[in-house]
Coordinates of C-alpha atoms in Angstrom, one line a residue:
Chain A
X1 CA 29.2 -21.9 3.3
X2 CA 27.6 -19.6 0.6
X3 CA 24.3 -21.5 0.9
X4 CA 24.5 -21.5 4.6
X5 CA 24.2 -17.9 4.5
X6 CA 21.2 -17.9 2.0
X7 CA 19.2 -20.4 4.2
X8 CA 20.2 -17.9 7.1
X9 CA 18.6 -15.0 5.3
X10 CA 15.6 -17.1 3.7
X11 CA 15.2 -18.2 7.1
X12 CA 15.2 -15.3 9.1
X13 CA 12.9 -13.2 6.1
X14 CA 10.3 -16.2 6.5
X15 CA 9.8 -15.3 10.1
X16 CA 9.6 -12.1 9.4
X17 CA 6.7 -12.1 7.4
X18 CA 5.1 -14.8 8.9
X19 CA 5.2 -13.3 12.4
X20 CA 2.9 -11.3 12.5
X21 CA 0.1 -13.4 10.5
X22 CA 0.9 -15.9 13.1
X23 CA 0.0 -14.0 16.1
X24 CA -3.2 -12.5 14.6
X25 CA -4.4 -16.3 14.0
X26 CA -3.1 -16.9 17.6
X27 CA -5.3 -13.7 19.2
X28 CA -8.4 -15.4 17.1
X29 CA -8.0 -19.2 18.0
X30 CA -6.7 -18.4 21.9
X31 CA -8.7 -18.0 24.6
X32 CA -8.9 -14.2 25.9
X33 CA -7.5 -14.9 29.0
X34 CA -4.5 -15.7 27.2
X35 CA -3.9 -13.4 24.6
X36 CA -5.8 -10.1 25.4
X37 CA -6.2 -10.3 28.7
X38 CA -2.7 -11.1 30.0
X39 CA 0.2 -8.7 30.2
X40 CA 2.5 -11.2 28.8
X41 CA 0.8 -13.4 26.7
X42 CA 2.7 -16.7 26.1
X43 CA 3.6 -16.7 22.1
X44 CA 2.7 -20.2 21.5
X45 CA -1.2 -21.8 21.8
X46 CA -1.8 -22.5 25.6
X47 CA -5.6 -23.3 24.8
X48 CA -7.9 -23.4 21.8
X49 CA -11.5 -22.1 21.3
X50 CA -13.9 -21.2 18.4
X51 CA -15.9 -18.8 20.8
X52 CA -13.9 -15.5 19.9
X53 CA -15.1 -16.0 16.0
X54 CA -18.4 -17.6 17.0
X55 CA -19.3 -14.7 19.2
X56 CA -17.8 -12.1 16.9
X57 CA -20.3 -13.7 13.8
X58 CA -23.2 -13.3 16.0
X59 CA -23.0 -10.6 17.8
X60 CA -21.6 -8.1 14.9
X61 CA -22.8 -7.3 11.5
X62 CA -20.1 -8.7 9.4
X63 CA -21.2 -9.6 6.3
X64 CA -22.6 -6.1 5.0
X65 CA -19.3 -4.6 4.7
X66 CA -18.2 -7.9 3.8
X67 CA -20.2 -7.5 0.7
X68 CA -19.9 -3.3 0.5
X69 CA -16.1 -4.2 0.0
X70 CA -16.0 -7.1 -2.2
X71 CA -18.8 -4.7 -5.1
X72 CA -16.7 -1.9 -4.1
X73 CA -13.5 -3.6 -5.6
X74 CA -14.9 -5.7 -8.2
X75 CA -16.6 -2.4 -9.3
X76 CA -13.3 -1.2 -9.2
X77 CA -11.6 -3.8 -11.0
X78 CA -13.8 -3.7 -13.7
X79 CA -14.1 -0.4 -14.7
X80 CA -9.9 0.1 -14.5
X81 CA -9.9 -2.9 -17.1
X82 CA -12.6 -1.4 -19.5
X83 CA -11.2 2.0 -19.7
X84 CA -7.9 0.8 -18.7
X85 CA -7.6 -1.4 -22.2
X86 CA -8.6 1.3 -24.5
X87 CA -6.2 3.8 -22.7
X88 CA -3.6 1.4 -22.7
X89 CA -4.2 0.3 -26.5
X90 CA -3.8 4.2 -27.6
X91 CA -0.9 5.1 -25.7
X92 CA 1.3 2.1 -26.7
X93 CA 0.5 3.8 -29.8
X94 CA 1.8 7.3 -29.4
X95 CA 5.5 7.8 -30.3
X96 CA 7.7 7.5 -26.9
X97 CA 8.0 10.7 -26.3
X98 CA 4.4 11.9 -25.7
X99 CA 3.9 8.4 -24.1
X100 CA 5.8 9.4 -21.7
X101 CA 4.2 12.7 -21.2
X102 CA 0.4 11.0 -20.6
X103 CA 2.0 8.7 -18.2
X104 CA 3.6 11.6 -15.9
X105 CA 0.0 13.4 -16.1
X106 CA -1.2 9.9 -15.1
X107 CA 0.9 9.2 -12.6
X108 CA 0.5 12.6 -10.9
X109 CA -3.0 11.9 -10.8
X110 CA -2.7 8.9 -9.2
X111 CA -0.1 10.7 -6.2
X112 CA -2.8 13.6 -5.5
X113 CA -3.3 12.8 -1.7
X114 CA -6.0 11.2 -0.9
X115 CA -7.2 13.5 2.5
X116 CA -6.7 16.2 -0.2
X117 CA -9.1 15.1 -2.6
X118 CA -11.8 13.1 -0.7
X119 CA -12.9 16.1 1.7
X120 CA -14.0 18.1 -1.2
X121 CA -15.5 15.2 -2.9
X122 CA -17.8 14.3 -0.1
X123 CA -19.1 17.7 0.1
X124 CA -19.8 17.4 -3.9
X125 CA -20.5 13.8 -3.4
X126 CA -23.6 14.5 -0.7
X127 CA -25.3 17.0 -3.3
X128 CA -25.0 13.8 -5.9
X129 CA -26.4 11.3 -3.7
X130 CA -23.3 9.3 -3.9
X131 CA -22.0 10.0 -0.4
X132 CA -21.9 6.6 1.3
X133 CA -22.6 4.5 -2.2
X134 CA -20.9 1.9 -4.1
X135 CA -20.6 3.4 -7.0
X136 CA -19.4 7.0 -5.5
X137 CA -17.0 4.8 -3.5
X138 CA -15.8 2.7 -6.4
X139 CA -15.4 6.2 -8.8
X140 CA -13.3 8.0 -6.4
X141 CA -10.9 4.6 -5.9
X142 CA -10.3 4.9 -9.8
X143 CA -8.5 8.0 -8.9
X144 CA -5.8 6.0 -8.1
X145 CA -6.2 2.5 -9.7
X146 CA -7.1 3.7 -13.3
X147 CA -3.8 5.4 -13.8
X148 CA -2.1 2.3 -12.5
X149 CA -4.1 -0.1 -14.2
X150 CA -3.1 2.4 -17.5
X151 CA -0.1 2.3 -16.7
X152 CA 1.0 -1.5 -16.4
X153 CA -1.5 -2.3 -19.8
X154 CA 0.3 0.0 -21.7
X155 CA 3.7 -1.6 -20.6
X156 CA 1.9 -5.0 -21.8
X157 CA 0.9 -3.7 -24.9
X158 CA 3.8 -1.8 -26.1
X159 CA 5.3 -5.2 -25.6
X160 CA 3.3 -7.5 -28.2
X161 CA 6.1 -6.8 -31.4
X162 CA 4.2 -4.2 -34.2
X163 CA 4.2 -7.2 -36.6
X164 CA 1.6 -9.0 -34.6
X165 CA -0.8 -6.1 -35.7
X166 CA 0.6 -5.5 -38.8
X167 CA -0.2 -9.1 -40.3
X168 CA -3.8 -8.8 -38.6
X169 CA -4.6 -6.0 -39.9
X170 CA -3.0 -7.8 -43.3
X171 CA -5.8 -10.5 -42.9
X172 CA -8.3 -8.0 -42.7
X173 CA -9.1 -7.0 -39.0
X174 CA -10.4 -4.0 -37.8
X175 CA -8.9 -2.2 -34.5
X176 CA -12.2 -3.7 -32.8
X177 CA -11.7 -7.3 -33.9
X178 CA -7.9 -7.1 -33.7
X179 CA -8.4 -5.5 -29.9
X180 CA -10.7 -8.6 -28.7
X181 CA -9.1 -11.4 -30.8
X182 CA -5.1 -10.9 -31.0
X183 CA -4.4 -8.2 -28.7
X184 CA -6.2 -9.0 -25.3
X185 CA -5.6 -12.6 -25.7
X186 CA -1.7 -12.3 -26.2
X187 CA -1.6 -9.8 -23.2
X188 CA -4.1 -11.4 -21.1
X189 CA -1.4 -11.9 -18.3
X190 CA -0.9 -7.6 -17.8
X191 CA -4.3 -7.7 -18.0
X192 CA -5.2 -9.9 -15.2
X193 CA -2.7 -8.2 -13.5
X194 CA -3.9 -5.1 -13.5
X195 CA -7.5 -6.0 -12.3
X196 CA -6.0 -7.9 -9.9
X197 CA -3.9 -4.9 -8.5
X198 CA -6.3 -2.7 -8.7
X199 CA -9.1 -5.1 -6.8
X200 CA -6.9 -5.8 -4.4
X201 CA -6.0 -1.6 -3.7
X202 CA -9.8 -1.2 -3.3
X203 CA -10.1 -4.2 -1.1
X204 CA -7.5 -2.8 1.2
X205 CA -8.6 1.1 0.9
X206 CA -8.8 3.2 3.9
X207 CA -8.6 6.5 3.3
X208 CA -11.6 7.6 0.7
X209 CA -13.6 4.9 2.3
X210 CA -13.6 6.5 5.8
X211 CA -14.2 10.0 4.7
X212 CA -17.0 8.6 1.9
X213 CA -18.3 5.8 3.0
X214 CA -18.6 6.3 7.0
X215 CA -22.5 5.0 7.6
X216 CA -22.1 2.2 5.4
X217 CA -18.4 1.1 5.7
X218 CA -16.4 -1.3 4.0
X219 CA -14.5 -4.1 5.8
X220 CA -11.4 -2.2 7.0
X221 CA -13.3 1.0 8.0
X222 CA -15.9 -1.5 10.5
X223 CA -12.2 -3.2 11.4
X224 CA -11.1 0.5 12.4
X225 CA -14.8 1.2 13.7
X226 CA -14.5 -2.2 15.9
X227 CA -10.8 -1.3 17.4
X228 CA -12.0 2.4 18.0
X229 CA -15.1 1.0 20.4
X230 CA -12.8 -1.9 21.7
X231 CA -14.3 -4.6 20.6
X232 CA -10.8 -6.0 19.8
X233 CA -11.5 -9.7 19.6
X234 CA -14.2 -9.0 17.0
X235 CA -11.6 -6.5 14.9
X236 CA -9.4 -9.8 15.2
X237 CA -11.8 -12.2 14.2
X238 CA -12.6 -10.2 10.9
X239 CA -9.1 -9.3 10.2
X240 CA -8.7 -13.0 9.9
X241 CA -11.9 -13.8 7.4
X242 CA -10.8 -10.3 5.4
X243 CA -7.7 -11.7 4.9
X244 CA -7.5 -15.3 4.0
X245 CA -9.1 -15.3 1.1
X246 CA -7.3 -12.5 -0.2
X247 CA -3.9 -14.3 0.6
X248 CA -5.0 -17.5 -1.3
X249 CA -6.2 -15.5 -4.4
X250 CA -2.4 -14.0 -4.0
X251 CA -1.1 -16.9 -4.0
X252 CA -2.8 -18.8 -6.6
X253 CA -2.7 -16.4 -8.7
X254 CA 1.0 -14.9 -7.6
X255 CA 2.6 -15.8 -11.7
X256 CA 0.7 -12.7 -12.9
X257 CA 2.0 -10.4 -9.9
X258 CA 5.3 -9.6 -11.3
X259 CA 7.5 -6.4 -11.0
X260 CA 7.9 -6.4 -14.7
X261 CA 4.4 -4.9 -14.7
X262 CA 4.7 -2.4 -12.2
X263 CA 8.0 -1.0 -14.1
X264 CA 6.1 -1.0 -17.7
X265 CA 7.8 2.0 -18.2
X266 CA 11.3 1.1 -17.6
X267 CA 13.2 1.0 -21.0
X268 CA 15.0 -1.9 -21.1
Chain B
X1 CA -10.4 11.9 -15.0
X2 CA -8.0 14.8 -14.7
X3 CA -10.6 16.7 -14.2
X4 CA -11.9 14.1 -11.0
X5 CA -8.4 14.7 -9.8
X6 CA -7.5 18.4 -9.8
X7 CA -11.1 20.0 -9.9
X8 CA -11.3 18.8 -5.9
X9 CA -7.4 20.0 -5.3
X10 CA -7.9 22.9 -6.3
X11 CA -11.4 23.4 -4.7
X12 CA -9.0 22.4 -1.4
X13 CA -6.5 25.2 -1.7
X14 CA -10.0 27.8 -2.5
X15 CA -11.4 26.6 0.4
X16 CA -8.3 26.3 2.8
X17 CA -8.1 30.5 1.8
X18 CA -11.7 31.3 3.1
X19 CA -13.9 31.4 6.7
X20 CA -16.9 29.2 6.6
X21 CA -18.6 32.4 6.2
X22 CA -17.3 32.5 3.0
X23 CA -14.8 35.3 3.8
X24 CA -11.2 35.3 2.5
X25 CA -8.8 35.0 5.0
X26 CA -5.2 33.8 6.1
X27 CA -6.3 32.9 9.2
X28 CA -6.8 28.8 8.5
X29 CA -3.0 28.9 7.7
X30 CA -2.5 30.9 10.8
X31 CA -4.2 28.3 12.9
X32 CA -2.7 25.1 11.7
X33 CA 0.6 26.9 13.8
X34 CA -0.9 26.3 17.1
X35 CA -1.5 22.6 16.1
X36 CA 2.2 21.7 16.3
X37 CA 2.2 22.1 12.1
X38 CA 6.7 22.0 11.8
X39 CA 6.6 19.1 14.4
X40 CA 4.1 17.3 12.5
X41 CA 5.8 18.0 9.2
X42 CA 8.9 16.6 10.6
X43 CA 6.9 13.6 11.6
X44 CA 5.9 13.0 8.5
X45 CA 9.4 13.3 6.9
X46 CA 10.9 11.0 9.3
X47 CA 8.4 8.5 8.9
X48 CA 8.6 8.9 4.4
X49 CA 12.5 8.6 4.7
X50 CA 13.0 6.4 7.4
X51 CA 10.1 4.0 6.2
X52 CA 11.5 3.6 2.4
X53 CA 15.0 3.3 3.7
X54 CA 13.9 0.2 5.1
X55 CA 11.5 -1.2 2.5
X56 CA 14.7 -0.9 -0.1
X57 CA 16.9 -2.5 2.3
X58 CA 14.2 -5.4 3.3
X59 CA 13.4 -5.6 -0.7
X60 CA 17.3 -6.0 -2.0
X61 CA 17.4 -8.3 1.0
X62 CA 14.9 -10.9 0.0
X63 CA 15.6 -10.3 -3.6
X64 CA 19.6 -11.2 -3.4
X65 CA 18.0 -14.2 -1.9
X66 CA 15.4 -14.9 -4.0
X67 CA 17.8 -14.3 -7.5
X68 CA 20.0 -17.1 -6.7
X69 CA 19.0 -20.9 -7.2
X70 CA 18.4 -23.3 -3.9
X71 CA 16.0 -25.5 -2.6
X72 CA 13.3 -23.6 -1.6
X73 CA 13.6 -21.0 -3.5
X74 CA 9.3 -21.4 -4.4
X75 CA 8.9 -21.5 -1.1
X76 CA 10.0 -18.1 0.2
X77 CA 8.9 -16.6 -3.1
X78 CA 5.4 -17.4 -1.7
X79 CA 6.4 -16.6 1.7
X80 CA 7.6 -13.3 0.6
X81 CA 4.4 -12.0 -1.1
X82 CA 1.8 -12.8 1.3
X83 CA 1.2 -9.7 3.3
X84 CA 0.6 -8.0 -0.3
X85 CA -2.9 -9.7 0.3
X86 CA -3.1 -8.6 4.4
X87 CA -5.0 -5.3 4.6
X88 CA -3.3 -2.3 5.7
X89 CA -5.8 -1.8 8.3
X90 CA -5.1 -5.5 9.3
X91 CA -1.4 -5.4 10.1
X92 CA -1.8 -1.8 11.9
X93 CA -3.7 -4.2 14.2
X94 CA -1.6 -7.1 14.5
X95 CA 1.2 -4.5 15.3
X96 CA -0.9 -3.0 17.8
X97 CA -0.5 -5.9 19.7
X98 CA 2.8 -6.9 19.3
X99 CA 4.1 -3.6 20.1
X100 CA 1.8 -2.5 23.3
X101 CA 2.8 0.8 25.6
X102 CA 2.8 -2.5 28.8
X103 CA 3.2 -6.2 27.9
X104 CA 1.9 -7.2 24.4
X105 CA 3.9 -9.9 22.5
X106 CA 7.4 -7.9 21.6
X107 CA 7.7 -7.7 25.8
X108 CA 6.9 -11.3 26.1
X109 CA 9.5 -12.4 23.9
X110 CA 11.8 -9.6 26.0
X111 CA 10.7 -11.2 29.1
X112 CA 12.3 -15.0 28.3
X113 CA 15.2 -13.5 28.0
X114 CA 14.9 -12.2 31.4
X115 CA 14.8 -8.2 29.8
X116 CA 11.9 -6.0 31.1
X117 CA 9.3 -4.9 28.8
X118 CA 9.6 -1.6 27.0
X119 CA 7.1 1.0 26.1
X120 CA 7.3 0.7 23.1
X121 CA 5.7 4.3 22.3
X122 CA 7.4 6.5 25.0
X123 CA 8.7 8.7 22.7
X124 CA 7.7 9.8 19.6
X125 CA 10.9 8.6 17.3
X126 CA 10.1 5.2 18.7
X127 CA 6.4 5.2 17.8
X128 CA 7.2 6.6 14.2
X129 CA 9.8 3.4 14.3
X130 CA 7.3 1.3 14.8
X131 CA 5.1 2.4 12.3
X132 CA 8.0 2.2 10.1
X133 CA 8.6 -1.7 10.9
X134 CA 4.4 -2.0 10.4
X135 CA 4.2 -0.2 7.0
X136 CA 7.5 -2.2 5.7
X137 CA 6.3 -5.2 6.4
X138 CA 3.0 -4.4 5.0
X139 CA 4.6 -3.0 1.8
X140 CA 8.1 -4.6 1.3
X141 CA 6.8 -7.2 -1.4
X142 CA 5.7 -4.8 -3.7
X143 CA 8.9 -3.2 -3.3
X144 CA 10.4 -7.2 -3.4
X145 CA 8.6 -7.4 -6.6
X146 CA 9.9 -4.6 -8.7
X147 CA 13.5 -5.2 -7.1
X148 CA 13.6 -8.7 -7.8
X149 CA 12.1 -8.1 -11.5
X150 CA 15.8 -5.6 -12.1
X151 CA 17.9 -8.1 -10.6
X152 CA 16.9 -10.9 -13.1
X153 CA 17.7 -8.3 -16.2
X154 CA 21.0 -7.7 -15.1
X155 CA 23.2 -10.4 -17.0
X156 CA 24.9 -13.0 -14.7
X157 CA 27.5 -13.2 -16.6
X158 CA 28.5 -10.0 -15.5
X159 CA 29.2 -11.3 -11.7
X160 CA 31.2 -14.3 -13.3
X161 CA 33.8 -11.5 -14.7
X162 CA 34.0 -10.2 -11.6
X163 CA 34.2 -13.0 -9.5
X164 CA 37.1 -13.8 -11.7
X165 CA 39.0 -10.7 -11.3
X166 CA 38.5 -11.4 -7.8
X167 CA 35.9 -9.0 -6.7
X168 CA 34.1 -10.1 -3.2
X169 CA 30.2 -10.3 -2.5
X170 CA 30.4 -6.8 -1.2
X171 CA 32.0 -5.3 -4.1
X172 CA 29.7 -7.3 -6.3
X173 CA 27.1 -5.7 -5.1
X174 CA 28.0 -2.0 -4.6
X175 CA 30.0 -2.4 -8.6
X176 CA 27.7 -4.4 -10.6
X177 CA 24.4 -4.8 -8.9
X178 CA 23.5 -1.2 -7.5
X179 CA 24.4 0.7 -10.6
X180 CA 22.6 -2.0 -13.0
X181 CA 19.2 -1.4 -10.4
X182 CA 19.1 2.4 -10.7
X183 CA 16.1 2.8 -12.7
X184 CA 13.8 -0.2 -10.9
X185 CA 15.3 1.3 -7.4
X186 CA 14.0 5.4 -8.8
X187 CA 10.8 3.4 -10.4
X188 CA 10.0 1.2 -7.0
X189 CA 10.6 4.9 -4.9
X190 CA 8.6 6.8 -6.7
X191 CA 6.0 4.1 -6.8
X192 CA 6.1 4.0 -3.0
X193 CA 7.0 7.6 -2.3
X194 CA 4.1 9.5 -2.6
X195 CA 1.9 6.8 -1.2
X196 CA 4.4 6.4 1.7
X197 CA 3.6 10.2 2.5
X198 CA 0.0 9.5 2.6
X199 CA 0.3 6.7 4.6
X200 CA -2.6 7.2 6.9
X201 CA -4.5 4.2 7.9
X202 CA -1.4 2.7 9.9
X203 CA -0.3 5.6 11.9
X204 CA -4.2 6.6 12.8
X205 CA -4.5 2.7 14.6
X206 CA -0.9 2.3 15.9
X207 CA -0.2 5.8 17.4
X208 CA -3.8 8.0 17.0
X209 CA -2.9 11.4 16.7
X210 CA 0.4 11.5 18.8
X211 CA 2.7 12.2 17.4
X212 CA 0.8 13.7 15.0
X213 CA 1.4 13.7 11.0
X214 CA 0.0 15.7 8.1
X215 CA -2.5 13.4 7.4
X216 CA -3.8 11.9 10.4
X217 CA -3.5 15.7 11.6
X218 CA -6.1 16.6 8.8
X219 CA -8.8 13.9 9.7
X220 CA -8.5 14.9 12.6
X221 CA -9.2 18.5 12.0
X222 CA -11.7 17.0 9.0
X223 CA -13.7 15.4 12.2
X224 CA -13.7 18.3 14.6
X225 CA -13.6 21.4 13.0
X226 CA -14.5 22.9 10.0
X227 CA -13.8 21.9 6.4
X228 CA -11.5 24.9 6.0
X229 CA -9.0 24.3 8.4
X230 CA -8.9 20.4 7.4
X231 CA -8.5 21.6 4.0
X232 CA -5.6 24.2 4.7
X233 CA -3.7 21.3 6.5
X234 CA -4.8 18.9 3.3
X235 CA -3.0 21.5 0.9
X236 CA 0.1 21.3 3.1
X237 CA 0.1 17.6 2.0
X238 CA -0.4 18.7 -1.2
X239 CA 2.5 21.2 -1.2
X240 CA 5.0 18.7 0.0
X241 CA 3.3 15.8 -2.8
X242 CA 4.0 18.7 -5.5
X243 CA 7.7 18.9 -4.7
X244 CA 8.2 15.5 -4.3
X245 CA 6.3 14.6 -8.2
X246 CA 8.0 17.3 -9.2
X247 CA 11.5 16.2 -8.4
X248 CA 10.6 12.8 -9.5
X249 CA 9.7 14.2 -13.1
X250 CA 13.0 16.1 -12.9
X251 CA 15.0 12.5 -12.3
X252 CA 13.0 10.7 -15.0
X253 CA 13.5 12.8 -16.9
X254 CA 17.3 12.5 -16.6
X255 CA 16.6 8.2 -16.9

């Protein structure tokens, strides 16, 4: 009886989140007379055709912002883990108190609104000539991954027990050596973690990338662009390339995406 | 970094204060009025509340699932974090066409039961529901994740004592399991809170710019007019973020 009910709710959660994946594959693989096209399309397969992706490969640019997005995040990505480590390191450091204190700063940083932020920056952003670049791109998106990326390394950190460092620095290490041979190795889950969290926040931002990056968009923005113009079928047929890969990278590398990570702050 | 952060806020609120002559003036502020600015606030305040609400409730869901031990557990674990790798701008357009304004898949399914479609945006509580369904099903397994990770540190024995003294599921839950969550619940709202009220991307391709909120209100303005207007309706957002970190301090503080 108890399991029934757990199988009920497991059940009906699957469709939930499956749903919706299932009918954007549908709109891709279907014929547009029957999903588009038709005021009630029928919700299983009535026909199946390669033409809606074939045409939308052909007759749309798709793999410049294709590539804009993926430098864009692995830019992204990177730089959160090189500053991201030191940051970390120092701060799991500090006595708890003052910790804490960098941490809310952090944090704040990382909830200043994005609208708020990015129409200033283009205007200062146009006078750099990084309007419309990767780089200006990737910079502003640290805004809000760096502190995160901070903020889940430090949780790792503060986690590897003081001895650890204490008998390295016993046998002689120096912060440098003891950073890239004991430290980053032990914690090298929170790490990949938090490159993967932030690579996949870039890989999904909207907001910065439409006001900053408008001639040369990423992925989602030509997605937006696409819907906005009504060419639909090709919006779909991206949609569907954007996001398979990122689902399988989620889900082969779904150990390191834990919630202990994200609540590196919470005292236990 | 700080500097990155709060140099271009507070070049916003300078710039929300002036003309685009340059002039100082009230008059942006004065202006966002005649764009429907408490209507959109409320908007936005719906959609923050109403969409966490049912993140946390979707998150405890899966997780009081996902805790226990049954076949298949791995299963909807994997399940349960794939649309953490779907784009937001993806699922705003998968639910554009399950919710349509005439047919479109949520009427189809309507229709075999013999029930006539609905417009599903005829008014605007509806549309901000569905953007509420959207962004919670884009955002529950983050909210899954942190949920889940508090449920595993609270100490089953604790439900054995209580199943013994004969407490049922519900009282399980609201006595041992609520109280022992509090800090993951505070963490996972105020991870989701502020980004919630941003949200941006999903309302702008499921409902445009009616009903209108703060921030698809201030692309809009961004795109149309002048800087300082979109900037005056940008520090609004700002205002409301303030209060919000600001009370979050306050409560983590009291952790």
């Amino acid at each position: 009886m108890r399991n029934l009910l757990v199988y009920v709710g497991a059940i009906i959660f699957t469709l939930y989140f499956l749903i919706p994946l299932y009918i954007l594959v549908l709109i891709a693989f279907s014929p547009a007379k029957f999903t588009l096209e038709s005021l009630y399309p029928p919700l299983y397969f009535k026909g199946f055709t390669l033409s809606n992706l074939v045409y939308a490969f052909t007759q749309y640019n798709f793999i410049h912002p294709f590539l804009k997005s993926f430098f864009v995040a692995s830019l992204v990505g990177i730089i959160a883990i090189l500053l991201g480590i030191p940051a970390g390191y120092g701060l799991s450091k500090l006595p708890g108190k003052l910790a804490y204190a960098f941490i809310v700063v952090l944090l704040i940083t990382n909830m200043v609104p994005g609208l708020v932020v990015a129409i200033p920056i283009s205007v200062e952003f146009i006078k750099l000539h990084l309007f419309d670049s990767i780089p200006g791109l990737a910079l502003v998106q640290e805004l809000v991954t760096l502190p995160l990326a901070v903020f889940i390394l430090q949780g790792t950190f503060s986690a590897v027990p003081k001895e650890v460092e204490y008998q390295a620095r016993i046998d002689g290490a120096s912060t440098l050596s003891y950073l890239s041979n004991v430290l980053i190795p032990v914690a090298l889950p929170g790490i990949v973690a938090a490159f993967l969290i932030s690579w996949m926040f870039s890989w999904d931002e909207f907001t910065y990338a439409v006001l900053l990056s408008p001639i040369h968009p990423t992925l989602p923005v030509e997605i937006y662009f696409n819907i906005e113009r009504g060419n639909e079928l090709a919006a779909v047929a991206f949609s569907l390339v954007f996001t398979i890969p990122v689902i399988v990278l989620t889900l082969i590398l779904q150990k390191y995406l834990k919630g202990e990570y994200l609540a590196g702050g919470v005292k236990y | 970094m700080l500097a990155f952060a709060f140099y271009p806020s507070a070049r916003a609120v300078y710039l929300s204060f002036f003309t685009s002559q340059g002039k100082f003036t009230l008059d942006n502020y004065k202006e966002l009025l005649y764009f429907n600015l408490y209507g959109t606030i409320e908007n936005t305040v719906i959609l923050t509340v109403g969409a966490l609400m049912l993140q946390l409730l979707l998150a405890l869901g899966v997780s009081s699932i996902l805790v226990r031990e049954f076949r298949g557990k791995r299963v909807l674990s994997t399940i349960s974090i794939i649309p953490m790798g779907v784009a937001t701008v993806v699922a705003a357009i998968t639910f554009s066409f399950i919710f349509q304004t005439s047919g479109g898949y949520a009427n189809t399914l309507l229709h075999y039961f013999g029930l006539s479609g609905i417009n599903w945006y005829f008014n605007r509580y509806l549309s901000l529901f569905i953007v509420m369904i959207a962004d919670s099903w884009k955002n529950t397994p983050i909210m899954t994740l942190i949920i889940l990770a508090g449920m595993y540190s609270i100490p089953r024995d604790l439900y054995y004592a209580a199943a013994l003294d004969g407490a049922g599921p519900i009282k399980r839950f609201v006595h041992i399991t609520l109280p022992n969550l509090k800090k993951f619940i505070a963490i996972a709202l105020i991870i989701r809170g502020v980004s919630e009220f941003n949200i941006f991307a999903l309302p702008l391709i499921l409902i445009g710019y009616s009903p209108s909120i703060l921030t698809t209100l201030a692309y809009s303005l961004y795109s149309t007019t002048t800087e300082n207007l979109a900037s005056a309706a940008a520090v609004v957002i700002l205002v409301f973020v303030s209060v919000l970190i600001a009370l979050n301090i306050k409560l983590g503080g009291k952790r």
